[in-house]
Amino acid sequence: MKDINDESDIRILVDAFYRKVLVDPVIGFIFTEIADLSWEKHMPVMYAFWSSTLLGVAGYNSNPMEKHFHLDKKIKLEKAHFDQWLKLWEETVHELFSGKTSEEAISRAKNIAALMHHKIAQQRNINS
């Protein structure tokens, strides 16, 4: 298997990941029923995020924490949700790619999941 090398690889990874997410019994409903996403807008943002994170490509200029704070007000995002998101991400990376950037994709996702869970818990404490 090859490593994640360019933006076309990012698109392959992100598309495959979201195909899993949408049908997942643990987190799928968050994306399909709660978040009320416009997939035409969401997917390019995800491509840009991961291209920036893994390849250093400029173009991502959003605030994911604010979006997740807002989502947490609709449904409490729990550790189990982040764990499942991470499990699906790791599975998808390992099914499609192998190498240094692929491992970095997993490492970054672990950090993102932990940070988001922590920040959301802090935000709840501030607002309670």
mmCIF file of C-alpha atoms in Angstrom:
data_model
loop_
_atom_site.group_PDB
_atom_site.id
_atom_site.type_symbol
_atom_site.label_atom_id
_atom_site.label_comp_id
_atom_site.label_asym_id
_atom_site.label_seq_id
_atom_site.Cartn_x
_atom_site.Cartn_y
_atom_site.Cartn_z
ATOM 1 C CA MET A 1 0.000 0.000 0.000
ATOM 2 C CA LYS A 2 1.126 3.516 -0.686
ATOM 3 C CA ASP A 3 1.276 6.444 1.695
ATOM 4 C CA ILE A 4 -0.905 9.553 1.664
ATOM 5 C CA ASN A 5 1.005 11.752 -0.769
ATOM 6 C CA ASP A 6 -1.297 14.366 -2.234
ATOM 7 C CA GLU A 7 -4.722 15.965 -2.173
ATOM 8 C CA SER A 8 -6.265 13.213 -4.285
ATOM 9 C CA ASP A 9 -5.240 10.738 -1.572
ATOM 10 C CA ILE A 10 -6.866 12.993 1.031
ATOM 11 C CA ARG A 11 -10.110 12.970 -0.967
ATOM 12 C CA ILE A 12 -10.037 9.170 -1.224
ATOM 13 C CA LEU A 13 -9.468 8.869 2.529
ATOM 14 C CA VAL A 14 -12.075 11.416 3.587
ATOM 15 C CA ASP A 15 -14.709 10.059 1.183
ATOM 16 C CA ALA A 16 -14.164 6.481 2.384
ATOM 17 C CA PHE A 17 -14.269 7.608 6.012
ATOM 18 C CA TYR A 18 -17.567 9.448 5.625
ATOM 19 C CA ARG A 19 -19.136 6.502 3.815
ATOM 20 C CA LYS A 20 -18.496 4.549 7.030
ATOM 21 C CA VAL A 21 -19.568 7.361 9.334
ATOM 22 C CA LEU A 22 -22.928 7.860 7.674
ATOM 23 C CA VAL A 23 -24.036 4.282 8.327
ATOM 24 C CA ASP A 24 -22.356 3.849 11.698
ATOM 25 C CA PRO A 25 -24.817 2.941 14.481
ATOM 26 C CA VAL A 26 -22.922 4.934 17.133
ATOM 27 C CA ILE A 27 -22.241 8.268 15.392
ATOM 28 C CA GLY A 28 -23.981 8.160 12.026
ATOM 29 C CA PHE A 29 -27.144 9.815 13.317
ATOM 30 C CA ILE A 30 -25.130 12.816 14.547
ATOM 31 C CA PHE A 31 -24.095 13.533 10.972
ATOM 32 C CA THR A 32 -27.364 12.605 9.274
ATOM 33 C CA GLU A 33 -29.951 13.884 11.766
ATOM 34 C CA ILE A 34 -28.404 16.293 14.272
ATOM 35 C CA ALA A 35 -25.660 18.298 12.563
ATOM 36 C CA ASP A 36 -27.830 19.228 9.587
ATOM 37 C CA LEU A 37 -24.791 19.328 7.311
ATOM 38 C CA SER A 38 -24.683 20.518 3.764
ATOM 39 C CA TRP A 39 -22.455 17.828 2.295
ATOM 40 C CA GLU A 40 -21.622 20.049 -0.673
ATOM 41 C CA LYS A 41 -20.093 22.516 1.797
ATOM 42 C CA HIS A 42 -18.814 20.090 4.444
ATOM 43 C CA MET A 43 -16.718 17.806 2.269
ATOM 44 C CA PRO A 44 -14.518 20.528 0.722
ATOM 45 C CA VAL A 45 -13.885 21.840 4.248
ATOM 46 C CA MET A 46 -12.814 18.347 5.352
ATOM 47 C CA TYR A 47 -10.562 17.949 2.308
ATOM 48 C CA ALA A 48 -8.991 21.335 3.103
ATOM 49 C CA PHE A 49 -8.605 20.512 6.799
ATOM 50 C CA TRP A 50 -6.815 17.212 6.232
ATOM 51 C CA SER A 51 -4.751 18.588 3.329
ATOM 52 C CA SER A 52 -3.595 21.395 5.603
ATOM 53 C CA THR A 53 -3.013 19.099 8.580
ATOM 54 C CA LEU A 54 -1.144 16.342 6.757
ATOM 55 C CA LEU A 55 0.343 17.972 3.676
ATOM 56 C CA GLY A 56 0.765 21.608 4.726
ATOM 57 C CA VAL A 57 -1.519 22.797 1.931
ATOM 58 C CA ALA A 58 -2.931 26.292 2.546
ATOM 59 C CA GLY A 59 -6.660 26.809 2.324
ATOM 60 C CA TYR A 60 -8.264 25.706 5.584
ATOM 61 C CA ASN A 61 -9.663 28.667 7.500
ATOM 62 C CA SER A 62 -12.418 27.452 9.761
ATOM 63 C CA ASN A 63 -12.856 27.018 13.508
ATOM 64 C CA PRO A 64 -13.747 23.395 14.241
ATOM 65 C CA MET A 65 -14.065 23.959 17.994
ATOM 66 C CA GLU A 66 -16.856 26.516 17.611
ATOM 67 C CA LYS A 67 -18.750 24.194 15.297
ATOM 68 C CA HIS A 68 -18.445 21.322 17.765
ATOM 69 C CA PHE A 69 -19.456 23.559 20.707
ATOM 70 C CA HIS A 70 -22.605 24.412 18.763
ATOM 71 C CA LEU A 71 -23.224 20.752 17.931
ATOM 72 C CA ASP A 72 -22.745 19.779 21.591
ATOM 73 C CA LYS A 73 -25.666 22.051 22.466
ATOM 74 C CA LYS A 74 -27.883 19.936 20.197
ATOM 75 C CA ILE A 75 -26.591 16.589 21.458
ATOM 76 C CA LYS A 76 -24.041 15.948 24.141
ATOM 77 C CA LEU A 77 -20.884 14.769 22.406
ATOM 78 C CA GLU A 78 -19.468 12.076 24.661
ATOM 79 C CA LYS A 79 -16.155 10.224 24.788
ATOM 80 C CA ALA A 80 -17.833 7.222 23.139
ATOM 81 C CA HIS A 81 -18.661 9.387 20.113
ATOM 82 C CA PHE A 82 -15.074 10.571 19.766
ATOM 83 C CA ASP A 83 -13.763 7.036 20.309
ATOM 84 C CA GLN A 84 -15.986 5.708 17.523
ATOM 85 C CA TRP A 85 -14.988 8.549 15.199
ATOM 86 C CA LEU A 86 -11.352 7.705 15.867
ATOM 87 C CA LYS A 87 -11.925 3.953 15.394
ATOM 88 C CA LEU A 88 -13.521 4.543 11.995
ATOM 89 C CA TRP A 89 -10.741 6.952 10.986
ATOM 90 C CA GLU A 90 -8.001 4.487 11.966
ATOM 91 C CA GLU A 91 -9.736 1.612 10.174
ATOM 92 C CA THR A 92 -10.108 3.685 7.030
ATOM 93 C CA VAL A 93 -6.510 4.879 7.034
ATOM 94 C CA HIS A 94 -5.202 1.331 7.543
ATOM 95 C CA GLU A 95 -7.440 -0.080 4.812
ATOM 96 C CA LEU A 96 -6.226 2.407 2.214
ATOM 97 C CA PHE A 97 -2.736 3.632 3.073
ATOM 98 C CA SER A 98 0.511 2.785 4.809
ATOM 99 C CA GLY A 99 3.489 4.951 5.666
ATOM 100 C CA LYS A 100 4.697 7.961 7.593
ATOM 101 C CA THR A 101 1.906 10.353 6.586
ATOM 102 C CA SER A 102 -0.699 7.666 7.173
ATOM 103 C CA GLU A 103 0.550 7.177 10.714
ATOM 104 C CA GLU A 104 0.588 10.945 11.155
ATOM 105 C CA ALA A 105 -3.086 10.997 10.077
ATOM 106 C CA ILE A 106 -3.885 8.618 12.920
ATOM 107 C CA SER A 107 -1.727 10.456 15.447
ATOM 108 C CA ARG A 108 -3.288 13.794 14.566
ATOM 109 C CA ALA A 109 -6.793 12.326 14.749
ATOM 110 C CA LYS A 110 -6.058 10.966 18.244
ATOM 111 C CA ASN A 111 -4.921 14.414 19.351
ATOM 112 C CA ILE A 112 -7.933 16.078 17.744
ATOM 113 C CA ALA A 113 -10.397 13.686 19.394
ATOM 114 C CA ALA A 114 -8.815 14.125 22.823
ATOM 115 C CA LEU A 115 -8.602 17.899 22.512
ATOM 116 C CA MET A 116 -12.175 18.260 21.271
ATOM 117 C CA HIS A 117 -13.534 16.076 24.057
ATOM 118 C CA HIS A 118 -11.551 18.038 26.650
ATOM 119 C CA LYS A 119 -12.515 21.482 25.296
ATOM 120 C CA ILE A 120 -16.186 20.536 25.044
ATOM 121 C CA ALA A 121 -16.161 19.371 28.675
ATOM 122 C CA GLN A 122 -14.544 22.669 29.675
ATOM 123 C CA GLN A 123 -17.123 24.629 27.698
ATOM 124 C CA ARG A 124 -19.943 22.780 29.430
ATOM 125 C CA ASN A 125 -18.451 23.675 32.844
ATOM 126 C CA ILE A 126 -18.187 27.336 31.852
ATOM 127 C CA ASN A 127 -21.799 27.426 30.686
ATOM 128 C CA SER A 128 -23.293 25.562 33.665
#
